[in-house]
Coordinates of C-alpha atoms in Angstrom, one line a residue:
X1 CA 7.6 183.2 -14.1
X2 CA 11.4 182.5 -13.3
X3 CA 12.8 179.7 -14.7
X4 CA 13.9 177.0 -12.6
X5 CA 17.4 176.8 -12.8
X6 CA 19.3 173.7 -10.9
X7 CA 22.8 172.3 -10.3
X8 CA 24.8 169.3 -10.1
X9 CA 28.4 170.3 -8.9
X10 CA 30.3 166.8 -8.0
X11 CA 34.2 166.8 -7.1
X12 CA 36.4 164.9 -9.8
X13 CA 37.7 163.1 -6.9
X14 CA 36.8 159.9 -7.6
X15 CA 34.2 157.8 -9.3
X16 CA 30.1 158.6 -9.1
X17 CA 29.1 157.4 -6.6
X18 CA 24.9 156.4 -5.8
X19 CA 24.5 159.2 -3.3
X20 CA 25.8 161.9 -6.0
X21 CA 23.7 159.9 -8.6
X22 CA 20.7 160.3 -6.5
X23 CA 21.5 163.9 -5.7
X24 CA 21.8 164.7 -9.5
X25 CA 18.5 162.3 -9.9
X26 CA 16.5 164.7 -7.7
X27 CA 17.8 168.1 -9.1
X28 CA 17.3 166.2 -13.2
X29 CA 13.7 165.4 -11.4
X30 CA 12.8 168.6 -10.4
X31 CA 14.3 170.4 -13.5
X32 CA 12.0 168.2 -15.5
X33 CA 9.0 168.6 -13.4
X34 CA 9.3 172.7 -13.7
X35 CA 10.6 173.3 -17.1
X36 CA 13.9 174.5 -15.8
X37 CA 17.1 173.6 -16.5
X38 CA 20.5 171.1 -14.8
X39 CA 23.7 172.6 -15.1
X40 CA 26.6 170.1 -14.5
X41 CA 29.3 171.9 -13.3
X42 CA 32.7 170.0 -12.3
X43 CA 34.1 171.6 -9.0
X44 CA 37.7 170.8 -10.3
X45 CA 39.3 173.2 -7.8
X46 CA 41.1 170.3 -5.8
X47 CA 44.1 170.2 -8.0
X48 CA 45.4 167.3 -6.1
X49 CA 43.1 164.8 -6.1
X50 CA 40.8 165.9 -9.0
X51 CA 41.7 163.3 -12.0
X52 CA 40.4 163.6 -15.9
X53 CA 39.7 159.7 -15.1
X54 CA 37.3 160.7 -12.5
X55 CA 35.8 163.8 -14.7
X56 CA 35.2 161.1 -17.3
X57 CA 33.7 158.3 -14.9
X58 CA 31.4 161.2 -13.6
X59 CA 30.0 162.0 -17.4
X60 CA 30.1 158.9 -18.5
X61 CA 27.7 157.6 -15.1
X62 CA 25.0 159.9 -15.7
X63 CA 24.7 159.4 -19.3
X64 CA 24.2 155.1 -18.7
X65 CA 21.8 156.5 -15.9
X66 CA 19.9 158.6 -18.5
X67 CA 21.1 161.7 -16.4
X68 CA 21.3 164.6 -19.3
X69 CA 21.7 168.2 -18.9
X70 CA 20.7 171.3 -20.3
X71 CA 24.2 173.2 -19.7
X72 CA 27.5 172.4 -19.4
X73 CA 29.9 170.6 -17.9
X74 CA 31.4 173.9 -16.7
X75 CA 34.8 173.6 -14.3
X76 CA 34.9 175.7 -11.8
X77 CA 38.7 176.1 -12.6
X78 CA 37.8 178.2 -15.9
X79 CA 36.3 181.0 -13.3
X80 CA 39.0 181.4 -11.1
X81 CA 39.2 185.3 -12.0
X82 CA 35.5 185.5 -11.1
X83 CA 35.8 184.2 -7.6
X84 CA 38.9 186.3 -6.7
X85 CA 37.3 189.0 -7.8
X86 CA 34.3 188.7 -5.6
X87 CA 36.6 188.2 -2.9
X88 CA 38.5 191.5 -3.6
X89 CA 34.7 193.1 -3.9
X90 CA 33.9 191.7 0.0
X91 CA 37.4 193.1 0.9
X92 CA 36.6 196.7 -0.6
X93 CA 32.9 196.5 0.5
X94 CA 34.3 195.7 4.7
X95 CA 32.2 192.3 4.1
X96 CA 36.0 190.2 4.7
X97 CA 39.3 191.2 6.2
X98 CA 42.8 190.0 5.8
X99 CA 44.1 187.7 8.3
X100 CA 47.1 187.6 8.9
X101 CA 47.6 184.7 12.3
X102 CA 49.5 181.5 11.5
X103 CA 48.4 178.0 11.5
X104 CA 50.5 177.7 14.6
X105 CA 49.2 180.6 16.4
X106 CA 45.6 179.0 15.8
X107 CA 46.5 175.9 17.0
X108 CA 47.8 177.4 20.3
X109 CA 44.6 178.5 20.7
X110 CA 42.7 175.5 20.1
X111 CA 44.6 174.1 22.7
X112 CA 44.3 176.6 25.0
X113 CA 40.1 175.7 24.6
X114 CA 40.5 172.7 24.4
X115 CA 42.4 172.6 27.7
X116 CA 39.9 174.9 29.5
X117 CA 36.8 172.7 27.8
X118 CA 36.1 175.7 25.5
X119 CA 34.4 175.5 22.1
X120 CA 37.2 176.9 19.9
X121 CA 36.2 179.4 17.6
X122 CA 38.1 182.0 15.6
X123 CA 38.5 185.3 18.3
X124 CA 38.5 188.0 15.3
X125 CA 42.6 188.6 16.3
X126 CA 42.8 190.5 12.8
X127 CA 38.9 192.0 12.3
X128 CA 40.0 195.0 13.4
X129 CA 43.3 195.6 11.7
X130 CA 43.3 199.1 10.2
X131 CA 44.7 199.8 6.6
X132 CA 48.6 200.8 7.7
X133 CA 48.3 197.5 9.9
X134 CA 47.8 195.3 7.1
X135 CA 50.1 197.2 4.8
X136 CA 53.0 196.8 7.5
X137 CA 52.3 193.0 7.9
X138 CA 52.3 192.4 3.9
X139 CA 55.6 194.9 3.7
X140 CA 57.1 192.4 6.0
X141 CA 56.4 189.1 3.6
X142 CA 53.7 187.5 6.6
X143 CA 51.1 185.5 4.5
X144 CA 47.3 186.0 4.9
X145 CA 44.0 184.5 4.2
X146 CA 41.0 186.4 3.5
X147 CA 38.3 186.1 6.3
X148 CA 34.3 186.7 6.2
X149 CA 33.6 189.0 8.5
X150 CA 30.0 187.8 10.2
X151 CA 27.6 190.8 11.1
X152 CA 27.5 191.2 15.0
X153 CA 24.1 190.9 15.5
X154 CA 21.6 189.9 18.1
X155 CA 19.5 186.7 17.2
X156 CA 19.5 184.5 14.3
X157 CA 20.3 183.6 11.1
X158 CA 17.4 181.9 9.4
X159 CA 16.4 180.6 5.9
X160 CA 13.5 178.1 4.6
X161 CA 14.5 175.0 3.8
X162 CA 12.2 173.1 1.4
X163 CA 12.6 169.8 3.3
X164 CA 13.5 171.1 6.8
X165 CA 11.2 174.3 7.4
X166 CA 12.9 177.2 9.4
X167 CA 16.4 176.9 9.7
X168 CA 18.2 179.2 12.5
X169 CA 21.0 179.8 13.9
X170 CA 22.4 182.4 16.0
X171 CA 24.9 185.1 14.8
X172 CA 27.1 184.4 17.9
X173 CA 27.5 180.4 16.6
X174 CA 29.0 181.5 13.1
X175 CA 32.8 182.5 13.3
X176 CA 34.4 184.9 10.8
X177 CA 35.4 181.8 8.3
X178 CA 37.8 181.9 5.7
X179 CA 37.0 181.9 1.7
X180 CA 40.4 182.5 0.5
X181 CA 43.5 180.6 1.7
X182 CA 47.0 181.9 1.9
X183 CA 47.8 180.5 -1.6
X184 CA 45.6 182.8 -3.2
X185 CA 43.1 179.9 -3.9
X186 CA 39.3 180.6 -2.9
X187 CA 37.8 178.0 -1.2
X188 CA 34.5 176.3 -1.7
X189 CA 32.3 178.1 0.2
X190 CA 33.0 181.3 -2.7
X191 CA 33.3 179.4 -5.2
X192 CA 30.1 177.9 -5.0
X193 CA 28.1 180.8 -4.1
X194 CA 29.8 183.0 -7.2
X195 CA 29.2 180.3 -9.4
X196 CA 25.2 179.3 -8.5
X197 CA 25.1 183.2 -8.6
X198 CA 26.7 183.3 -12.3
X199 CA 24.9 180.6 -13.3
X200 CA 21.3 181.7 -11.9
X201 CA 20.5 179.0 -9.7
X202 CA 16.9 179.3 -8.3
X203 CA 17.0 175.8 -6.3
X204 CA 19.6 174.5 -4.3
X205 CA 19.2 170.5 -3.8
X206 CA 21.8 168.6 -2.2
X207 CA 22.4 166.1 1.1
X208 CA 22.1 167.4 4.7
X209 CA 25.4 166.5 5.2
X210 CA 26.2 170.5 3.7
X211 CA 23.7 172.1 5.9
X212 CA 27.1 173.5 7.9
X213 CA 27.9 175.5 4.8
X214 CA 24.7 176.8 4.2
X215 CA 24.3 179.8 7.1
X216 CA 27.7 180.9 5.9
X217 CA 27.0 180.8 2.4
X218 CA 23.7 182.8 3.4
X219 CA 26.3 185.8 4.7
X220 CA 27.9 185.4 1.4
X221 CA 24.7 185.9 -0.7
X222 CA 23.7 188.8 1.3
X223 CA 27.1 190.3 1.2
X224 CA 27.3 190.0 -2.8
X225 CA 24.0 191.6 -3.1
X226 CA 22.2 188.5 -4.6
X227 CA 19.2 187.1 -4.6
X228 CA 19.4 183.4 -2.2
X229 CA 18.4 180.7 -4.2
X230 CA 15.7 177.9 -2.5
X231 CA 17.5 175.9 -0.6
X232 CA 16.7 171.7 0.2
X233 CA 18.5 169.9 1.9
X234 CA 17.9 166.0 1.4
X235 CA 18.3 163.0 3.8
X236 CA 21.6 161.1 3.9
X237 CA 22.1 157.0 2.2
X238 CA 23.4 155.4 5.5
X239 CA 24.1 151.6 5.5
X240 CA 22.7 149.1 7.9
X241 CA 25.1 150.4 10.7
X242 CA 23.9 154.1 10.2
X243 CA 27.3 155.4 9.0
X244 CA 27.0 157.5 5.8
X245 CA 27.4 155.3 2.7
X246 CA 31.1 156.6 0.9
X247 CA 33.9 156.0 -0.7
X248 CA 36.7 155.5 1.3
X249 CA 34.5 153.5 3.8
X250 CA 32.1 151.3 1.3
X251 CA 33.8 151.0 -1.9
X252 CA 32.8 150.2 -5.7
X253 CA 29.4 148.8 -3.8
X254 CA 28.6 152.1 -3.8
X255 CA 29.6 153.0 -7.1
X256 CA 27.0 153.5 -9.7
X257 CA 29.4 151.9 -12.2
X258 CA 29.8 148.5 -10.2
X259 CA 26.2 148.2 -10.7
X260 CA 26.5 148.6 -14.3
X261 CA 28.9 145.5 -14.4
X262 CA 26.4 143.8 -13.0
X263 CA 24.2 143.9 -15.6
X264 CA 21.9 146.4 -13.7
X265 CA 19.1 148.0 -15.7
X266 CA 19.9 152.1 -15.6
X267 CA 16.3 153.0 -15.0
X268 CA 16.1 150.8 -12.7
X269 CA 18.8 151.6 -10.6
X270 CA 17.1 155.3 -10.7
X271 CA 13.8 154.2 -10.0
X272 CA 15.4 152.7 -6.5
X273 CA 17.8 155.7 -5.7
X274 CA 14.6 158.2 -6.1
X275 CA 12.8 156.1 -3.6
X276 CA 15.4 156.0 -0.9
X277 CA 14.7 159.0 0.3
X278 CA 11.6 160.1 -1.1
X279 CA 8.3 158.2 -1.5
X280 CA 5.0 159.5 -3.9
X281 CA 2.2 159.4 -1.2
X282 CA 1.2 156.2 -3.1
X283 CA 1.7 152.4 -2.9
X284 CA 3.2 153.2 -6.1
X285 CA 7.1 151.3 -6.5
X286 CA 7.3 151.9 -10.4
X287 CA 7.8 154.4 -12.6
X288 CA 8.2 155.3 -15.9
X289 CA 10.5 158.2 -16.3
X290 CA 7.2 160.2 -17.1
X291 CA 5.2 159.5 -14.2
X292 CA 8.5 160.0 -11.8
X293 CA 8.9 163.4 -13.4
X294 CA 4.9 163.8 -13.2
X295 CA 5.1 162.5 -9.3
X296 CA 8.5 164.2 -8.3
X297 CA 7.9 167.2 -5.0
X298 CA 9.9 168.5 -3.0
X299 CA 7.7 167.9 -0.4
X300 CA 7.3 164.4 -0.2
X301 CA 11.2 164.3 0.0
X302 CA 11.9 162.5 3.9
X303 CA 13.6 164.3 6.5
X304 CA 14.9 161.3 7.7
X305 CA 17.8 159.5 6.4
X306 CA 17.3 156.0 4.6
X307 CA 19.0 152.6 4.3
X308 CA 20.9 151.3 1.8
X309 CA 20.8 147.6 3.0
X310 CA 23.6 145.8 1.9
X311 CA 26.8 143.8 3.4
X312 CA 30.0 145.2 2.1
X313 CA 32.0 142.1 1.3
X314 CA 29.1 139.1 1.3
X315 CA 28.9 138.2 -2.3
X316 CA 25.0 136.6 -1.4
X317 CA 24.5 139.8 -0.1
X318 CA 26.0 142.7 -2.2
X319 CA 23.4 144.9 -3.0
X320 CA 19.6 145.6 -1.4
X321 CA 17.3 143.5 -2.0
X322 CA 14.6 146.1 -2.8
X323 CA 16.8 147.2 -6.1
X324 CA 17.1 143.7 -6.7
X325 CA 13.5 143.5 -6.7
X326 CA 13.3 146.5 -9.0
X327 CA 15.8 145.7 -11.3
X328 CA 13.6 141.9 -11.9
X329 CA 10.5 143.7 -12.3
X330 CA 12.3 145.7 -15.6
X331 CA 14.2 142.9 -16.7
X332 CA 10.4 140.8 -16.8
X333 CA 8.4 143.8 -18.1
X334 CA 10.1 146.1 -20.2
X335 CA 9.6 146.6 -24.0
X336 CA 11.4 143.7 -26.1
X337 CA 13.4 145.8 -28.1
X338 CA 14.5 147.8 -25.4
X339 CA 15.9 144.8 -23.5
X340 CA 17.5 143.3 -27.0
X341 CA 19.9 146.4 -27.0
X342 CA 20.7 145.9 -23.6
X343 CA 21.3 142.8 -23.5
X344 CA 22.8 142.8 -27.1
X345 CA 25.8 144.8 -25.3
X346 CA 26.2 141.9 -22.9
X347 CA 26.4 139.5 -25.6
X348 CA 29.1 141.5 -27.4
X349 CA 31.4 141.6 -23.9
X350 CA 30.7 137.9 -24.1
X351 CA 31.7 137.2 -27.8
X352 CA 28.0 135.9 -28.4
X353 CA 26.4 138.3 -30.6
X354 CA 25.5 137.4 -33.8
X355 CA 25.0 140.5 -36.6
X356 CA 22.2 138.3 -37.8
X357 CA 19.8 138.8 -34.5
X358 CA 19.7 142.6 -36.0
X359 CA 17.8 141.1 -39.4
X360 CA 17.6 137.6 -40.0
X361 CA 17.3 136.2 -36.5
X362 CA 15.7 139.0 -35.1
X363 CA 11.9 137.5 -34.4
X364 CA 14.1 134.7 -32.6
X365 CA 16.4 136.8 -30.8
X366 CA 13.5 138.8 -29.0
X367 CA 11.2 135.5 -28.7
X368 CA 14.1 134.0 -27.0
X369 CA 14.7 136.8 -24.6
X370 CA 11.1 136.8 -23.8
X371 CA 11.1 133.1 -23.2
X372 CA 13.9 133.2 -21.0
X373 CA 14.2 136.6 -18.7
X374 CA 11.4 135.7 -16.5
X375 CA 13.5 133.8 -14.3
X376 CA 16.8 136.1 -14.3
X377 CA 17.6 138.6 -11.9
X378 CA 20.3 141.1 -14.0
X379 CA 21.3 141.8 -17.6
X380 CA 24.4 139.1 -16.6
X381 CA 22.2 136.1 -16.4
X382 CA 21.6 135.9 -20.1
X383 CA 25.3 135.0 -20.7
X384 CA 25.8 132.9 -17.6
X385 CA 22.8 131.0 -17.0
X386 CA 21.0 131.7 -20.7
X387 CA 24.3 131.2 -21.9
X388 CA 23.1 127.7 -23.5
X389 CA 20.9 129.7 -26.2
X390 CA 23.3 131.5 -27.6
X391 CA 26.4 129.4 -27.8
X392 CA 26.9 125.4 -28.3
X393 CA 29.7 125.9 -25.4
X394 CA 28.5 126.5 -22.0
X395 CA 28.6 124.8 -18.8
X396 CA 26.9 122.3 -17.2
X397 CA 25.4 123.7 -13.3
X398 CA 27.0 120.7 -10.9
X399 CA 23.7 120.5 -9.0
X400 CA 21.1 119.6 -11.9
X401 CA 23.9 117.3 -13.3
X402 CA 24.3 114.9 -10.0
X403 CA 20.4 115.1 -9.9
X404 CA 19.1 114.6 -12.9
X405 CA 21.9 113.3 -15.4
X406 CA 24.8 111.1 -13.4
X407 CA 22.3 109.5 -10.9
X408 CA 20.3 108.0 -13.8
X409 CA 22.9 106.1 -16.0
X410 CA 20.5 105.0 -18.8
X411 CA 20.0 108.8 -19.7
X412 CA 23.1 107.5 -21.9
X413 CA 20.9 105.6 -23.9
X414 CA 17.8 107.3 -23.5
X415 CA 18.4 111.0 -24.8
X416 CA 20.1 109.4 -27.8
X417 CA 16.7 107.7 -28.7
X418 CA 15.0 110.7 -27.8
X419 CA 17.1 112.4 -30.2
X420 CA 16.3 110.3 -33.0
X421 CA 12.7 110.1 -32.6
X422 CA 13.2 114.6 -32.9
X423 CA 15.1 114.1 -36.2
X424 CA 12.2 111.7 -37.3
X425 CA 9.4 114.1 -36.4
X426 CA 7.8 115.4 -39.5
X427 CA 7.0 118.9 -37.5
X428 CA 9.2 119.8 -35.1
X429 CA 7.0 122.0 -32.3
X430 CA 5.9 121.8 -28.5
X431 CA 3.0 119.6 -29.0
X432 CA 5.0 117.1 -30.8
X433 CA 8.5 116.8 -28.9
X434 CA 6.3 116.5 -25.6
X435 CA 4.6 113.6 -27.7
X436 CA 7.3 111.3 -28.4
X437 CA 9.3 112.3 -25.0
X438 CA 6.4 111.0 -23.0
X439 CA 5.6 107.8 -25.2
X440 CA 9.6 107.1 -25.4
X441 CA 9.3 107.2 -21.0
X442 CA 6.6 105.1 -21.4
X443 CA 8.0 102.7 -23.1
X444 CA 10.8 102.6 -20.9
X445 CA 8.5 102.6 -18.3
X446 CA 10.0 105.7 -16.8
X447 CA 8.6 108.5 -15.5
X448 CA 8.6 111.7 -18.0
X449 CA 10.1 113.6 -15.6
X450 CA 13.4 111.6 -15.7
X451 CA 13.7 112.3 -19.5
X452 CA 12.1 116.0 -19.1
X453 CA 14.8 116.6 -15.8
X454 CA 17.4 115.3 -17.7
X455 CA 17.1 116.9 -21.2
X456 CA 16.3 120.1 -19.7
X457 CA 20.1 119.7 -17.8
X458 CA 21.9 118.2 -20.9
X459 CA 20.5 121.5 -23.3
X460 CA 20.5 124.3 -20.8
X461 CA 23.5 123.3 -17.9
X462 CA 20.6 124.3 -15.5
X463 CA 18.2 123.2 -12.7
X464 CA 15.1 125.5 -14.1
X465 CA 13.8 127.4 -16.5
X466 CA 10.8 127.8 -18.8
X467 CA 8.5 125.0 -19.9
X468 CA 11.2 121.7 -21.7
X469 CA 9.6 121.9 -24.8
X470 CA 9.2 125.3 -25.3
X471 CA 13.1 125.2 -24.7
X472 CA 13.6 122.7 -27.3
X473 CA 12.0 124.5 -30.0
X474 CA 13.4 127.2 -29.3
X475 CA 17.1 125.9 -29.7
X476 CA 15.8 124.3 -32.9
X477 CA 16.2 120.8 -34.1
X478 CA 19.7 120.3 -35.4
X479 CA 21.0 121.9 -31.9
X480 CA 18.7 119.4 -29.7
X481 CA 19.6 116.5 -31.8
X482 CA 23.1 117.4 -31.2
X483 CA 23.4 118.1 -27.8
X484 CA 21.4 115.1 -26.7
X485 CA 23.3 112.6 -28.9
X486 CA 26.4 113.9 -26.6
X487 CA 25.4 112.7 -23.3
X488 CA 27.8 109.5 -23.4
X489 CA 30.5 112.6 -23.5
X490 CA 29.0 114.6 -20.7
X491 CA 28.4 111.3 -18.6
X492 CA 32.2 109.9 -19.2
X493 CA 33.6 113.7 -18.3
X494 CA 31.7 114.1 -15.2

């Protein structure tokens, strides 16, 4: 059987962005599913705006996301001589002419269509030059771009469309379109079609949003002689006001590397792109990357576009809910040592890591993580809000400290005789400290719930959290001690 061959070809234009993450997510998918092989190829021809920055944010975006590739990256600048001369083969073969009307002479025309409520359309002015007619317009220096010249033909144009079904459209729709400018410089439409031809594409799998290129590109396949790859086209990532999620109109919201600065989880984040857009025929919401790979069709693929639901600018609000959702259920589930290196990295950004959680502290390290990550939403929350077990300076939340520290006064003297009654205990563990808390608040004739509240504030700066005493041994003794011996300090500062 032929091997499935795919392609990710983004534009160095910029950063990578989710919808090119999830378009390289479904061709990785597929190539996994069948065998086959991804190709990265950078489509580098825009001189202009094409940056090494964004080459690099590209590469560097698919390898977080767990995105690898079986060729490449090719640029599609280092074949330049191979799409010129498959534009010099069209010219020799009749399949493309040389054009030879000015930009001003088209826009005459468009007005003139526009003006009498006309579709404007390329009229074929040059189809029919003959061979001394385009020598004498060359002798005399006028500039020309190479035009496709579209079969007259009666009917259609049709292809399968793995996502779509039968695609048509009518020869008469299709102008004679250009794949060469008057620079020299081929334009997309070639390029791509020389290069998925080079590189023995078999499927085609990008957004619907380049179904306009696709009838043309068609004529091109059939013109070179090659075999036309299987084409699917895949819904669009709209936002909540149905405009297509981008760049210039979204932001870094949309960029796959803001949601690494978040402290997102990189399966995760692929887990959600695969289902917007695509869904497994199950209740099914998480995947391994096994069972996506083992799930992954091109049929179950939507032909309707999906929702990314998020408010550009809201910080409450910044990213969907659903991947939020996602992103918790990892964070709560995934394999301990897994989540140590990720969050190790976090710890490092923060100047919190400690060399000895990779021997000596280990056990503790992932006991603590475990203890703590049910309640955290992103890979971030371990230095903000878990901050407290990895560092002796961290802040105290406002909120938990007017509740349950400043409004009872006496906490000044209580957590102090708490903390000596720790120091004394002859095994420090959870049965224990819960002992002596609750016979210290009887004594004071308290409830425990004013000592728990209050310690759980004056050791972890928050609200909530695990269970107090599981808390306390994990911070250990001499930190407990400590901390709670300090709440004169934290009461005067407040």
């Amino acid at each position: 059987m032929e091997e499935v061959r795919v392609r990710f070809p983004p534009s160095p234009t910029g950063y990578l962005h989710i919808g090119g993450a999830r378009t390289a997510l479904f061709n990785w998918l597929f190539a996994k599913k069948h065998n086959g092989k991804l190709i990265l190829r950078i489509e580098d021809t825009d001189e202009e705006r094409s940056t090494q920055a964004s080459i690099d944010g590209i590469i560097d975006g698919l390898q977080w996301l767990g995105i690898d590739w079986d060729e490449g990256p090719y640029f599609q600048t280092e074949f330049a001589a191979d799409h010129i001369a498959a534009a010099n083969r069209l010219l020799a073969s009749g399949h493309a002419y040389k054009c030879f009307c000015t930009k001003e002479t088209l826009e005459q025309k468009r007005e003139a269509a526009l003006a009498d409520k006309r579709e404007f359309g390329y009229d074929g002015t040059c189809r029919h030059l003959t061979a001394k007619d385009v020598l004498q317009q060359e002798q005399q220096g006028i500039p020309s771009v190479i035009r496709f010249k579209v079969p007259v033909r009666p009917g259609v144009l049709s292809y399968d469309d793995q996502v779509l079904g039968c695609i048509e459209r009518a020869y008469t729709d299709i102008e004679d379109f250009v794949i060469v400018r008057s620079n020299g410089k081929p334009l997309y439409l070639l390029c791509n079609v020389v290069d998925d031809i080079r590189d023995r594409i078999t499927h085609v799998l990008r957004g619907q949003d380049h179904m306009s290129n696709t009838t043309r590109q068609v004529l091109l396949y059939e013109a070179l002689q090659a075999k036309l790859p299987v084409f699917a086209h895949m819904p669009l990532t709209m936002d909540l006001q149905k405009r297509k999620i981008s760049k210039r109109s979204h932001g870094e919201v949309v960029a796959v590397q803001f949601y690494r600065e978040k402290g997102f989880i990189p399966w995760a984040l692929c887990n959600f792109l695969c289902l917007l857009g695509w869904n497994p025929g199950t209740e099914q919401e998480f995947f391994t990357r096994e069972e996506l790979i083992e799930a992954f069709s091109l049929n179950r693929i939507s032909r309707v576009n999906s929702v990314f639901n998020f408010k550009p600018g809201d910080p409450k609000f910044f990213t969907d809910p659903k991947l939020i959702a996602i992103n918790e259920h990892y964070l709560r589930t995934m394999d301990l040592g897994e989540l140590g290196d990720l969050v190790r990295t976090e710890l490092e950004q923060a100047n919190l890591w400690d060399p000895a959680y990779e021997d000596s502290k280990r056990n503790w390290y992932l006991a603590t993580l475990n203890l703590i990550r049910d309640r955290f939403h992103t890979l971030k929350d371990f230095t903000a809000a878990g901050r407290a077990y990895f560092s002796d300076e961290y802040d105290i939340d406002p909120k938990p400290l007017a509740k349950n520290v400043t409004k009872y006064p006496e906490l000044a003297i209580w957590l102090p005789q708490l903390a000596e009654r720790f120091a004394a205990l002859a095994e420090f563990n959870t049965e224990e400290t819960e002992r002596v808390s609750r016979e210290l608040a009887d004594e004071l004739a308290v409830k425990p719930g004013v000592l728990i509240n209050g310690m759980r504030t004056v050791l972890t700066g928050q609200l909530a959290g695990p269970s107090m005493f599981e808390i306390v041994t994990t911070l250990g003794r001499d930190k407990v001690v400590t901390r709670l011996r300090r709440i004169e300090h934290l009461l005067a500062s407040a």
